[in-house]
C-alpha atoms as a PDB file:
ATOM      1  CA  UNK A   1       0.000   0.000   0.000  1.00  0.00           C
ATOM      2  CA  UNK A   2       1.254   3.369  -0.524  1.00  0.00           C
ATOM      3  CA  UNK A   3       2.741   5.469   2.615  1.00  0.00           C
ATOM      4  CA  UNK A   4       0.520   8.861   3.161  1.00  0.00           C
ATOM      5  CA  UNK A   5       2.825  11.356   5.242  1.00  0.00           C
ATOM      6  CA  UNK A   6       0.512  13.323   7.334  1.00  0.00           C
ATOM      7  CA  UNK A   7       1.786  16.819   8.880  1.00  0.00           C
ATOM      8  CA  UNK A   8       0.956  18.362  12.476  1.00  0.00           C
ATOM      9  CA  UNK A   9       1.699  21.413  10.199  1.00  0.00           C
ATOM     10  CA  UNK A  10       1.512  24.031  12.998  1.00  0.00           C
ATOM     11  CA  UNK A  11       3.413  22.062  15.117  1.00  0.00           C
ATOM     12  CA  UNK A  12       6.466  22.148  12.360  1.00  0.00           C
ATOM     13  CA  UNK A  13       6.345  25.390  11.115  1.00  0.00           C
ATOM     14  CA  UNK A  14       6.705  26.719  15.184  1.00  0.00           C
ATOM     15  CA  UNK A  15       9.552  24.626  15.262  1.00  0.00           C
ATOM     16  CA  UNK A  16      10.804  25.666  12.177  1.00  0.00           C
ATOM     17  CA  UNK A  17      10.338  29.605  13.080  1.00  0.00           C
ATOM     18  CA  UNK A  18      12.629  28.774  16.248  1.00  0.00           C
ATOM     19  CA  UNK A  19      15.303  26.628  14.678  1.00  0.00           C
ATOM     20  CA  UNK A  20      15.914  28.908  12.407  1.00  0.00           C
ATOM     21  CA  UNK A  21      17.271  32.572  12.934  1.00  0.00           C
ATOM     22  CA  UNK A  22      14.991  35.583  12.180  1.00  0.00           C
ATOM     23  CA  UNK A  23      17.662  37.343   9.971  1.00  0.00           C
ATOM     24  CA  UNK A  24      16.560  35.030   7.352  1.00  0.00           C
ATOM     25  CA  UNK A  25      14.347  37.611   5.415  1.00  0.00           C
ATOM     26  CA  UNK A  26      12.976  37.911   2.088  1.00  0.00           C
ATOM     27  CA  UNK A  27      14.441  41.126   0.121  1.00  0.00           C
ATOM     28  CA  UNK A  28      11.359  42.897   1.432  1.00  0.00           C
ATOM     29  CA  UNK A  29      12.722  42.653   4.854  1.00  0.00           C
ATOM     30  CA  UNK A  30       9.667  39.971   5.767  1.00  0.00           C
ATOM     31  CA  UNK A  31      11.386  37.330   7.613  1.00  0.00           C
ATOM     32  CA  UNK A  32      10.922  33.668   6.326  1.00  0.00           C
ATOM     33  CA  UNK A  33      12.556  31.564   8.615  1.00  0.00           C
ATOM     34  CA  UNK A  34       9.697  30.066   9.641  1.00  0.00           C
ATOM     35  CA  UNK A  35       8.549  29.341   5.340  1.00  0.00           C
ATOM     36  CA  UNK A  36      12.368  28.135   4.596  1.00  0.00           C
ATOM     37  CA  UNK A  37      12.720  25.980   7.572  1.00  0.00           C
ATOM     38  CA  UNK A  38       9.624  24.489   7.085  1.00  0.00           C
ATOM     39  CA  UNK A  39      10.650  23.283   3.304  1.00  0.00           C
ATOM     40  CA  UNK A  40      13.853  22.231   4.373  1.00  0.00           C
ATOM     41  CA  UNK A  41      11.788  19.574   7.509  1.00  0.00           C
ATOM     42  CA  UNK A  42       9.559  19.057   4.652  1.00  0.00           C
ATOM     43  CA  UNK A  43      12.064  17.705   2.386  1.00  0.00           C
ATOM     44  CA  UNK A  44      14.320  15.765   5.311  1.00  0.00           C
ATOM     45  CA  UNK A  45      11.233  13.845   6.255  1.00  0.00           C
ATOM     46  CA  UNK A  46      10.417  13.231   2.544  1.00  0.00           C
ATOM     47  CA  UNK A  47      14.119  11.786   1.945  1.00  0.00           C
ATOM     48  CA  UNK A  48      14.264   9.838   4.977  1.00  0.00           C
ATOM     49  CA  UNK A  49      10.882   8.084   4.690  1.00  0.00           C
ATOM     50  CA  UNK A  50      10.150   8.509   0.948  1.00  0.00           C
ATOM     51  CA  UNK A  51       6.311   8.837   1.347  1.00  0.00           C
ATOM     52  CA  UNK A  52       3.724   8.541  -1.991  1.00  0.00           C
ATOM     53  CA  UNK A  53       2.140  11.724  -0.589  1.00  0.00           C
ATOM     54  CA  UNK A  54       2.002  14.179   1.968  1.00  0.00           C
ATOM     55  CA  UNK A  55      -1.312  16.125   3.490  1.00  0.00           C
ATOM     56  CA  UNK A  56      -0.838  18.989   5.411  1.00  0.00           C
ATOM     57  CA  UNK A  57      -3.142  18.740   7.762  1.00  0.00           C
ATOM     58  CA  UNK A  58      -4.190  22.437   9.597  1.00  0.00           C
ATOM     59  CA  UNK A  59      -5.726  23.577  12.980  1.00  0.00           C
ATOM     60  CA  UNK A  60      -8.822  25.910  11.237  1.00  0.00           C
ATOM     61  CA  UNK A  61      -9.330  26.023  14.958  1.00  0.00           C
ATOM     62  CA  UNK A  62      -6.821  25.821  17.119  1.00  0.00           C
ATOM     63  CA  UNK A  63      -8.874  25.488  20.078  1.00  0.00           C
ATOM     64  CA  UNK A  64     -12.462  24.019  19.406  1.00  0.00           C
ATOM     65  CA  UNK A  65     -15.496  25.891  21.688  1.00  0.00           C
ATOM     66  CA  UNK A  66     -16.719  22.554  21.916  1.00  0.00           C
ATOM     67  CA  UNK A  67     -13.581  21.225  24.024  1.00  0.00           C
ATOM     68  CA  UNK A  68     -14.074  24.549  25.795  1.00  0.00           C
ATOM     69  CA  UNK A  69     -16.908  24.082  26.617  1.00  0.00           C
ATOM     70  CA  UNK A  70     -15.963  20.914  28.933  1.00  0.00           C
ATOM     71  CA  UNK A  71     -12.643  21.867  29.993  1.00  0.00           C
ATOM     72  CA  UNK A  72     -13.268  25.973  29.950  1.00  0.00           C
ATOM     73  CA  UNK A  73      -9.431  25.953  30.953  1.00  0.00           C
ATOM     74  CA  UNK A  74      -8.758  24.115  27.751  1.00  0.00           C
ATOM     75  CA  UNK A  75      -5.233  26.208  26.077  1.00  0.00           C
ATOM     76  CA  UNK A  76      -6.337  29.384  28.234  1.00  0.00           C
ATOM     77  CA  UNK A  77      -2.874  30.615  28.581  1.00  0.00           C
ATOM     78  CA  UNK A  78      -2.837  30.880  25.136  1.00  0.00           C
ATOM     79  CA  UNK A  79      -5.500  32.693  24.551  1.00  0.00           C
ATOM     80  CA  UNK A  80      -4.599  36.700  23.320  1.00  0.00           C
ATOM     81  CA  UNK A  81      -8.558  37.264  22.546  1.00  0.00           C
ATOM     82  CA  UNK A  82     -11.602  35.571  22.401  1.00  0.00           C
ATOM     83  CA  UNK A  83     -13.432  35.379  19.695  1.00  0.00           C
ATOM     84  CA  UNK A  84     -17.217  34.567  19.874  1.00  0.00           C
ATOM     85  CA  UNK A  85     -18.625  32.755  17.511  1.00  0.00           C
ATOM     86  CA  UNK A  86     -15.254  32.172  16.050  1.00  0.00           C
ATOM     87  CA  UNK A  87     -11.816  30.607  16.606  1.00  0.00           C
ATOM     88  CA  UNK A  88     -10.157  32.742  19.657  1.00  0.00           C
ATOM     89  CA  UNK A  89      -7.019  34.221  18.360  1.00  0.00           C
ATOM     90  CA  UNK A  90      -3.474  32.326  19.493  1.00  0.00           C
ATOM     91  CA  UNK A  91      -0.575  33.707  20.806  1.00  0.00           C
ATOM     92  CA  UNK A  92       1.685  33.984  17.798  1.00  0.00           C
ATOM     93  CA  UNK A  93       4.804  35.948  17.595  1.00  0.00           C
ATOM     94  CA  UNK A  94       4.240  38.539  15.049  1.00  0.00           C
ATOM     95  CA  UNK A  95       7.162  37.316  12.869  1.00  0.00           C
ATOM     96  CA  UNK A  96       5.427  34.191  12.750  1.00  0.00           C
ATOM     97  CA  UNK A  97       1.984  35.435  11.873  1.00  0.00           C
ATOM     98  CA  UNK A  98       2.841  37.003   8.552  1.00  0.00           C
ATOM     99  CA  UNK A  99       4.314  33.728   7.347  1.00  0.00           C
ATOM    100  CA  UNK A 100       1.819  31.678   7.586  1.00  0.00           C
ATOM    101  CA  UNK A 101      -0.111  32.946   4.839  1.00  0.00           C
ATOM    102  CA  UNK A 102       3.164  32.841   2.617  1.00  0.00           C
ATOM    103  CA  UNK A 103       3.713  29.205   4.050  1.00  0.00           C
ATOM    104  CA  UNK A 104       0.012  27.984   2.697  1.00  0.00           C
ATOM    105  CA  UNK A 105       1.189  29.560  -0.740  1.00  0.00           C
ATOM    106  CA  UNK A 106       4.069  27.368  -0.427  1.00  0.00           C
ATOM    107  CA  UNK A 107       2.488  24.120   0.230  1.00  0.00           C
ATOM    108  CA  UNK A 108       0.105  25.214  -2.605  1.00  0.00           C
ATOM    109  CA  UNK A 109       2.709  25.737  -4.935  1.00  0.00           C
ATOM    110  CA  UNK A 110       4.132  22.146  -4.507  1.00  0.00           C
ATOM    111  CA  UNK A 111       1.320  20.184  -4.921  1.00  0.00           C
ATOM    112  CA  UNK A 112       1.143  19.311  -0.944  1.00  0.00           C
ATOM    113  CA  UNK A 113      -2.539  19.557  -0.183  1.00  0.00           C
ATOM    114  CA  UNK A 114      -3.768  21.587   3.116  1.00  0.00           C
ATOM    115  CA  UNK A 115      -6.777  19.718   4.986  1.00  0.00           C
ATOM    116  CA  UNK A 116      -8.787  21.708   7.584  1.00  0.00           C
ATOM    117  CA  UNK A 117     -12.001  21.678   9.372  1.00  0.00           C
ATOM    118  CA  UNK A 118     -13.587  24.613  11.161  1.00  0.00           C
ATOM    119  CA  UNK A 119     -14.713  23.508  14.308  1.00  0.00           C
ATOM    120  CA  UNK A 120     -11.521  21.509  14.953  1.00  0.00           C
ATOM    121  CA  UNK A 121      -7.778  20.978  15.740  1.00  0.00           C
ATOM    122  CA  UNK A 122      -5.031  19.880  13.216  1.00  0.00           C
ATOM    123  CA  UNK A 123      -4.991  16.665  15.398  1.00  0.00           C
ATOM    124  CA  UNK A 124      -8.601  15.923  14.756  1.00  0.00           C
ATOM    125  CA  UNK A 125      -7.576  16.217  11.130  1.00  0.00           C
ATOM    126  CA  UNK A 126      -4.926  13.892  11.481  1.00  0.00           C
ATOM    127  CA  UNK A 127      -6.771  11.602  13.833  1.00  0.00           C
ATOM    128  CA  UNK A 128      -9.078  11.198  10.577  1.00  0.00           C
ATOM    129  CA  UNK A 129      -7.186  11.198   7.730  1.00  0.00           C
ATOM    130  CA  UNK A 130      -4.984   8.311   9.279  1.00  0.00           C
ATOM    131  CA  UNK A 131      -8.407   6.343   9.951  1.00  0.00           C
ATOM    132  CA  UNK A 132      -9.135   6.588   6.261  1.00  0.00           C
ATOM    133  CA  UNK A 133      -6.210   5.990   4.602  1.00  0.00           C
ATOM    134  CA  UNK A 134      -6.218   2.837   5.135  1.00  0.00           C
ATOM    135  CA  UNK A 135      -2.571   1.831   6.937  1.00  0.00           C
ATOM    136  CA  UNK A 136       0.862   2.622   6.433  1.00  0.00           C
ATOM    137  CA  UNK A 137       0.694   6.435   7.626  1.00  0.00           C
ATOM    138  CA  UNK A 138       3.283   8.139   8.904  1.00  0.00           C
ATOM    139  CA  UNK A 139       2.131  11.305  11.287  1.00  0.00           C
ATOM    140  CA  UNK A 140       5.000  13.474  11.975  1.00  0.00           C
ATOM    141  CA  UNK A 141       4.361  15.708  14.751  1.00  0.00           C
ATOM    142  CA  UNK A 142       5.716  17.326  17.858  1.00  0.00           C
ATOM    143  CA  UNK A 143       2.643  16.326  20.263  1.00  0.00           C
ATOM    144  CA  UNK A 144       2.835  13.344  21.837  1.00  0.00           C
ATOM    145  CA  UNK A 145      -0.857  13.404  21.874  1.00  0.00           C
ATOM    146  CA  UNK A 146      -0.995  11.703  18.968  1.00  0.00           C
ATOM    147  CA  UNK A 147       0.672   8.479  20.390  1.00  0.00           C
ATOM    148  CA  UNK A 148      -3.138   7.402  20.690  1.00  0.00           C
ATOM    149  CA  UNK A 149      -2.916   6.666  16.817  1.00  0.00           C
ATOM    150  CA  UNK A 150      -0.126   4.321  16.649  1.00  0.00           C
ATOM    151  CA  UNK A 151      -1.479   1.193  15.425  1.00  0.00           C
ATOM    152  CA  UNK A 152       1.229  -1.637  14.611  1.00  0.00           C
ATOM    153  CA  UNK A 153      -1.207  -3.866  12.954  1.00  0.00           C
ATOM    154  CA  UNK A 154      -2.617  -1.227  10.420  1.00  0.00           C
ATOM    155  CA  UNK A 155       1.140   0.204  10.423  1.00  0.00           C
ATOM    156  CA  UNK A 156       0.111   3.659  11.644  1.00  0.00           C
ATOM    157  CA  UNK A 157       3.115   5.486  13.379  1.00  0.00           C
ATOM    158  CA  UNK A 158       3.982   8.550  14.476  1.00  0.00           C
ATOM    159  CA  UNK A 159       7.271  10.627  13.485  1.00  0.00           C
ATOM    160  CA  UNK A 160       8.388  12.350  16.599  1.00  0.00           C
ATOM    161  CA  UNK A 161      10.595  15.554  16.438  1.00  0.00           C
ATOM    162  CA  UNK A 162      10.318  16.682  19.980  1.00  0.00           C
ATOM    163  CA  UNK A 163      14.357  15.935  20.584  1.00  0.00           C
ATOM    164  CA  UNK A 164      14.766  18.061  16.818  1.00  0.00           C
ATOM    165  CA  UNK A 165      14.706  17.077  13.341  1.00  0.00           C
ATOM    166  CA  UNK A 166      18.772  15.666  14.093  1.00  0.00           C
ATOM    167  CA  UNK A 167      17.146  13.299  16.869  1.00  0.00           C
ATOM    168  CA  UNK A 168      13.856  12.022  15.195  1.00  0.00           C
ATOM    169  CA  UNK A 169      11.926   9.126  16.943  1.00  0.00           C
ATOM    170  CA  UNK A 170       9.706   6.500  15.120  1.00  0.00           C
ATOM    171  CA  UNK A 171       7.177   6.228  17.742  1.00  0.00           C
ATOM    172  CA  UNK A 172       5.537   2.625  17.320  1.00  0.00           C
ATOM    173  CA  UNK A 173       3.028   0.733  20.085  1.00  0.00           C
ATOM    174  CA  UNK A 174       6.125  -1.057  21.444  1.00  0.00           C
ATOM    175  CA  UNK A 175       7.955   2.524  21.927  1.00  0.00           C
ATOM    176  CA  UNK A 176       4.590   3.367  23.739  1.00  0.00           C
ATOM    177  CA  UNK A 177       4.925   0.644  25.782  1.00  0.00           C
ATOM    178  CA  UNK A 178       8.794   0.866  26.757  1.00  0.00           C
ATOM    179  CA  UNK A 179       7.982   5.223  27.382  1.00  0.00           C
ATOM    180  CA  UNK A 180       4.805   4.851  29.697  1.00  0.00           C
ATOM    181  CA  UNK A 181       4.052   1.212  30.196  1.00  0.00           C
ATOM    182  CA  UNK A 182       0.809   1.561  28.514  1.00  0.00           C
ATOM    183  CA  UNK A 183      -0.651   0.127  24.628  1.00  0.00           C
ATOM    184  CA  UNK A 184      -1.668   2.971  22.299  1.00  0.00           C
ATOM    185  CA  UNK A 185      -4.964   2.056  22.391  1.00  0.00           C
ATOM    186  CA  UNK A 186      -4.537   3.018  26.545  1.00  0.00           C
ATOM    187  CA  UNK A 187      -2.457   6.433  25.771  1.00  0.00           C
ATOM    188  CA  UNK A 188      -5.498   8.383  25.792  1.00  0.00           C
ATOM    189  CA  UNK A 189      -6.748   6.725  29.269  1.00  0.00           C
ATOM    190  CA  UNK A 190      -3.662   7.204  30.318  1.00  0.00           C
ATOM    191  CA  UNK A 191      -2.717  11.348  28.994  1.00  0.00           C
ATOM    192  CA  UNK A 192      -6.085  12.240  30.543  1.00  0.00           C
ATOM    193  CA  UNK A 193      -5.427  10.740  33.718  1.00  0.00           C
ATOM    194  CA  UNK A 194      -2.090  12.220  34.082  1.00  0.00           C
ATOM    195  CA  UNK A 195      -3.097  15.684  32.833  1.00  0.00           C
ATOM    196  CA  UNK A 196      -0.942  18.092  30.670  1.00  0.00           C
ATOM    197  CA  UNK A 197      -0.294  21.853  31.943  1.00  0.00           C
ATOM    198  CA  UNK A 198       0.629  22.843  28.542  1.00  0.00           C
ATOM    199  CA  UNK A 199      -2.720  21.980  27.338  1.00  0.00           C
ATOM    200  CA  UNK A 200      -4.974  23.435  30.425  1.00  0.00           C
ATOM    201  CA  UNK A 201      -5.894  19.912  31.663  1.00  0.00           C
ATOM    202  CA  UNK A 202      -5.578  19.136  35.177  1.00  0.00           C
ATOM    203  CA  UNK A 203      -5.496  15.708  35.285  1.00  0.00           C
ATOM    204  CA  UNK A 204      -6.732  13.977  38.713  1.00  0.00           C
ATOM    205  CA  UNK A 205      -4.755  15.192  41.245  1.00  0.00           C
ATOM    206  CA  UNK A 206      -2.101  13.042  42.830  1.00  0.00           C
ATOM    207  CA  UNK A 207      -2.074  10.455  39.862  1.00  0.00           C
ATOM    208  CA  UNK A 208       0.982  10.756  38.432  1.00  0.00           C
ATOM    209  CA  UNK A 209       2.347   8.375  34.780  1.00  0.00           C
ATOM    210  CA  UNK A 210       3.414   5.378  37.003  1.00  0.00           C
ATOM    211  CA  UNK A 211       0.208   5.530  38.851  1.00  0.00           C
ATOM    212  CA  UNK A 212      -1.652   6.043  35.475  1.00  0.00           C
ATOM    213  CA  UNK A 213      -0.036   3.147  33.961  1.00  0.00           C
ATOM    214  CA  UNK A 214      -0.204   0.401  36.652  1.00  0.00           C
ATOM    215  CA  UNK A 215      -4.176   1.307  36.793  1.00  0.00           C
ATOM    216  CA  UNK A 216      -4.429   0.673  33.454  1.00  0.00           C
ATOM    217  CA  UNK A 217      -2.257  -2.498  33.735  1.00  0.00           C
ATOM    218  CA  UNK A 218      -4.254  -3.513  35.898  1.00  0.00           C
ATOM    219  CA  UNK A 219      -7.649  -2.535  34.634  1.00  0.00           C
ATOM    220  CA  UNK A 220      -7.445  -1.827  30.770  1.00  0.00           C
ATOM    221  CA  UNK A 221      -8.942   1.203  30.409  1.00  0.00           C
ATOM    222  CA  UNK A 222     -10.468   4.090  32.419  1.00  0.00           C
ATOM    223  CA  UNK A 223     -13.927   2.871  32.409  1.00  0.00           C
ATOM    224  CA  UNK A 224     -13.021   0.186  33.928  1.00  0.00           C
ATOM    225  CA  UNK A 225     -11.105   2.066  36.366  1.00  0.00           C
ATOM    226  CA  UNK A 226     -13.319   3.937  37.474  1.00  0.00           C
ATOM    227  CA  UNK A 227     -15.825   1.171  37.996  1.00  0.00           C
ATOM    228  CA  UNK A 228     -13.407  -0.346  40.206  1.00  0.00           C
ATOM    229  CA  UNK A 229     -12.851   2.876  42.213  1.00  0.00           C
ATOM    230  CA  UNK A 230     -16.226   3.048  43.008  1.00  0.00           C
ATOM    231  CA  UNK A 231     -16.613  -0.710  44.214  1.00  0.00           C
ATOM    232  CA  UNK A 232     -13.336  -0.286  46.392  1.00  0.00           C
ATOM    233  CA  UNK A 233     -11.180  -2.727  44.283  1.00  0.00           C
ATOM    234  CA  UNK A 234      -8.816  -3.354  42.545  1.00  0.00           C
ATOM    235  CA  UNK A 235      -6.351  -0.511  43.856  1.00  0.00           C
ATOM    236  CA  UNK A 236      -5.781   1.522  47.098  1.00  0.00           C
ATOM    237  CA  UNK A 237      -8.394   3.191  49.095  1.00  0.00           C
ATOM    238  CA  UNK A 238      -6.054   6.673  48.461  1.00  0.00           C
ATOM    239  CA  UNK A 239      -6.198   5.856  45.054  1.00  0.00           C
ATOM    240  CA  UNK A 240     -10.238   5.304  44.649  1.00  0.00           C
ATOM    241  CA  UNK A 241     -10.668   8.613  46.331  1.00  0.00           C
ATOM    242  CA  UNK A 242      -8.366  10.292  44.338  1.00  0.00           C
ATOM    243  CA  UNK A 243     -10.690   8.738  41.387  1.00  0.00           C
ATOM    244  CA  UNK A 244     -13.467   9.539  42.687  1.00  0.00           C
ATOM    245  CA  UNK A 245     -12.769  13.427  43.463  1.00  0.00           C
ATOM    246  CA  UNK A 246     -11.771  13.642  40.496  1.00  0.00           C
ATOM    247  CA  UNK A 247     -15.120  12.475  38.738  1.00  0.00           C
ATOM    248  CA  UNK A 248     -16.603  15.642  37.353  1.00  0.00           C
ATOM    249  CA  UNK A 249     -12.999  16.012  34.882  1.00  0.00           C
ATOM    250  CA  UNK A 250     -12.959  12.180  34.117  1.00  0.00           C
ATOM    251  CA  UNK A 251     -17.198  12.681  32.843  1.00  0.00           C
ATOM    252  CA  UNK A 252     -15.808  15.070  30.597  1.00  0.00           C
ATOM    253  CA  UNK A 253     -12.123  15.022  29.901  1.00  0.00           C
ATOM    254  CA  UNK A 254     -11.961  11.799  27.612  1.00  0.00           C
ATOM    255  CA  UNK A 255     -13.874  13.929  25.197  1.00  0.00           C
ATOM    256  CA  UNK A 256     -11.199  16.388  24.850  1.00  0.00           C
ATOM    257  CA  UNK A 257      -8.178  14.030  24.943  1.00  0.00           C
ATOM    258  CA  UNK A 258      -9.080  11.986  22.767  1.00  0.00           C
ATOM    259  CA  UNK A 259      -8.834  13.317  18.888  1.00  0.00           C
ATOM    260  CA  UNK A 260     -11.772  13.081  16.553  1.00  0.00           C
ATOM    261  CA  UNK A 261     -11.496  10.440  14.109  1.00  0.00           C
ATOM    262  CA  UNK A 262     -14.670  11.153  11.992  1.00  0.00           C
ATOM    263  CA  UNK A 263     -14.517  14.353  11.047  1.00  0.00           C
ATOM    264  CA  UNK A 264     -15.784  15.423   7.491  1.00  0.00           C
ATOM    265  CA  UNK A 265     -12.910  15.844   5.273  1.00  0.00           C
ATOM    266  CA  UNK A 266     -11.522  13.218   2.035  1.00  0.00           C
ATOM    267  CA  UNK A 267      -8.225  12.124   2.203  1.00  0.00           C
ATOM    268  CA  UNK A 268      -6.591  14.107  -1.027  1.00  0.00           C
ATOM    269  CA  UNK A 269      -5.667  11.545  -3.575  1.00  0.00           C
ATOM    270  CA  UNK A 270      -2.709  13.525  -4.598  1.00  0.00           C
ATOM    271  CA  UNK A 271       0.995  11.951  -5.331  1.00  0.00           C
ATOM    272  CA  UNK A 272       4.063  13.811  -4.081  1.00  0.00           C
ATOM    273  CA  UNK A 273       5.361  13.779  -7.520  1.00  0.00           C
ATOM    274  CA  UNK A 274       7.793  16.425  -9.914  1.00  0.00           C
ATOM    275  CA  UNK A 275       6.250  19.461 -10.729  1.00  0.00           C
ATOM    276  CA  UNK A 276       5.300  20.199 -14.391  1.00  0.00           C
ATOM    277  CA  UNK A 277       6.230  22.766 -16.238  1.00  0.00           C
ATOM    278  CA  UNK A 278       3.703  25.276 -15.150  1.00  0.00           C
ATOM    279  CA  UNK A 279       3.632  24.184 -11.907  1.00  0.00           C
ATOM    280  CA  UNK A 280       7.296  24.667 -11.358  1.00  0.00           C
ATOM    281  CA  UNK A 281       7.695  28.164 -12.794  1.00  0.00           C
ATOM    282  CA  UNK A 282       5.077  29.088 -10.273  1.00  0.00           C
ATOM    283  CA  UNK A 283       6.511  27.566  -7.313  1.00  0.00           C
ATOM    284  CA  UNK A 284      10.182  29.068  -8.217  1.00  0.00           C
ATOM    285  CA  UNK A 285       8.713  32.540  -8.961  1.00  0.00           C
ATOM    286  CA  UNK A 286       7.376  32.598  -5.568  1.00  0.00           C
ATOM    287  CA  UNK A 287      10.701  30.856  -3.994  1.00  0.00           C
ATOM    288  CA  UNK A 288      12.193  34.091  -5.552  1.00  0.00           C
ATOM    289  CA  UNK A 289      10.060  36.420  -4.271  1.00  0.00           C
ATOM    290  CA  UNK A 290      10.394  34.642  -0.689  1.00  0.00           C
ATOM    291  CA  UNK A 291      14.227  34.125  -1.030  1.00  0.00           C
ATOM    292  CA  UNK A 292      13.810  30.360  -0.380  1.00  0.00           C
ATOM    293  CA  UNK A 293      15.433  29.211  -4.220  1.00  0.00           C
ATOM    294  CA  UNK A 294      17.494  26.706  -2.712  1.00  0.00           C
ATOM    295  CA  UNK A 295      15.359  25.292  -0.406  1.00  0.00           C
ATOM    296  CA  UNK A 296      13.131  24.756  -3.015  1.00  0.00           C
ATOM    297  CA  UNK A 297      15.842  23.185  -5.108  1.00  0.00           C
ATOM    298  CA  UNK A 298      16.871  20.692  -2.526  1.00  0.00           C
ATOM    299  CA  UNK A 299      12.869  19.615  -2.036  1.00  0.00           C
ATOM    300  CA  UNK A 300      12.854  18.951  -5.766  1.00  0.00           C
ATOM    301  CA  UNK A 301      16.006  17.055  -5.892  1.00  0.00           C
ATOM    302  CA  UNK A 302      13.992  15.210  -2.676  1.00  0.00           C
ATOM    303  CA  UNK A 303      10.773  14.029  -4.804  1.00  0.00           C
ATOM    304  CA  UNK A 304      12.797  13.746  -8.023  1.00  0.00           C
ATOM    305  CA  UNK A 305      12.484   9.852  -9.730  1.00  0.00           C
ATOM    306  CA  UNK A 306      14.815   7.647  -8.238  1.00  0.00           C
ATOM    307  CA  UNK A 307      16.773   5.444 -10.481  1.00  0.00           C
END
């Protein structure tokens, strides 16, 4: 079956606008760090694991009212304004902010498709696209959220560039297993259990990973865990209260942990293949304009045939 690269896009082009200094600027003075390092992950991911195509999949809402709306701490610290009625506007360094419409052009420009819903997260994107496709998916992301999608049997795996694009980790269920002592299938259980400051979610208090992960061990998943808190087996008393305290989050959190897998967007049946000739005098006239001509070239080279 073919491999279907799928891109945490935000997620990569932060990275990219830190990795890469801002006195890379177009000759407009615009800085494009963020647009050339972005190409040049683009093309090191293509090179190492060759994928048939690559979707890049985008957060039309970065933070979905409906996960609000359970969690109302849900990515607060992120928050500059809220928006109602619409996504709230992120925190996004300013240098940043006028790339990313430069960035879409890019990804345009190169045949790379760009998959978003409104009403949901990149991840939720991803979360369905890999459900589609059918196996052999590669997601390459920063968030370990997405360890929830790792399937060995349907070869679903997750590209991991927390440690850097020099230090990339192929995160498969057995990797899950040896990192938190939990399956995939449990990581969701498990991540809302522990909680995530980063993300606004509290987690139940006093239940840290290894507690997390012998519960689930134990029980398999939080349903079950909870079941057992309540009857008083299966685990501490210290350990059922904390459970239990914590049952107005666990009603609700699950929802916003877990990533939708459903929602309504195709999987674009489009190969990563050369550009033709109109295609690749518009993506070089705009690498010109950006100041990203070699990048460009070495992405190229990257999908080129190989004999």
């Amino acid at each position: 079956m073919p491999r279907t690269m799928l891109l945490d896009t935000a997620s990569l082009y932060f990275r990219a606008f830190y990795g890469v200094p801002d006195s890379v600027k177009a000759a407009d003075g615009t800085s494009v760090n963020a647009v050339r390092g972005l190409l040049d992950i683009i093309t090191k991911l293509v090179t190492l694991y060759q994928p048939d195509a690559v979707v890049a999949c985008w957060d039309d809402d970065w933070r979905p009212q409906w996960r609000v709306d359970l969690i109302p701490t849900y990515k607060t610290h992120r928050v500059v304004e809220e928006v109602a009625g619409g996504p709230d506007v992120e925190e996004v360094p300013d240098p940043l902010e006028t790339q990313i419409p430069i960035i879409r052009d890019m990804l345009t420009s190169l045949n790379i498709p760009i998959v978003g819903h409104a009403g949901f997260e990149a991840d939720d994107i991803v979360a369905t696209l890999a459900t589609v496709a059918g196996g052999n998916v590669d997601v390459v992301t920063g968030d370990r959220d997405l360890f929830q999608l790792v399937d060995d049997a349907r070869d679903v795996r997750v590209i991991y560039t927390a440690r850097g694009m020099s230090n990339l980790e192929i995160i498969t269920d057995t990797v899950v297993q040896q990192k938190y002592g939990v399956r995939a299938d449990q990581y969701a259980d498990f991540a809302t259990m522990r909680g995530d400051a980063s993300d606004g979610l509290p987690g139940v208090a006093g239940v840290g990973e290894k507690t997390a992960a012998t519960l689930l061990q134990n029980h398999g998943n939080l349903a079950a865990i909870r079941a057992a808190a309540t009857e008083g087996t299966g685990m501490s008393a210290g350990v059922a209260k904390k459970i239990l305290t914590a049952n107005d989050y666990l009603d609700v959190a699950p929802t916003v942990v877990e990533v939708a897998r459903n929602v309504d967007v195709t999987l674009p049946l489009v190969p990563l293949t050369p550009l033709i000739a109109d295609e690749a005098a518009h993506a070089e006239a705009l690498a010109e304009k950006w100041s990203y001509t070699t990048a460009l070239e070495r992405f190229r080279a990257a999908i080129a045939p190989r004999g």
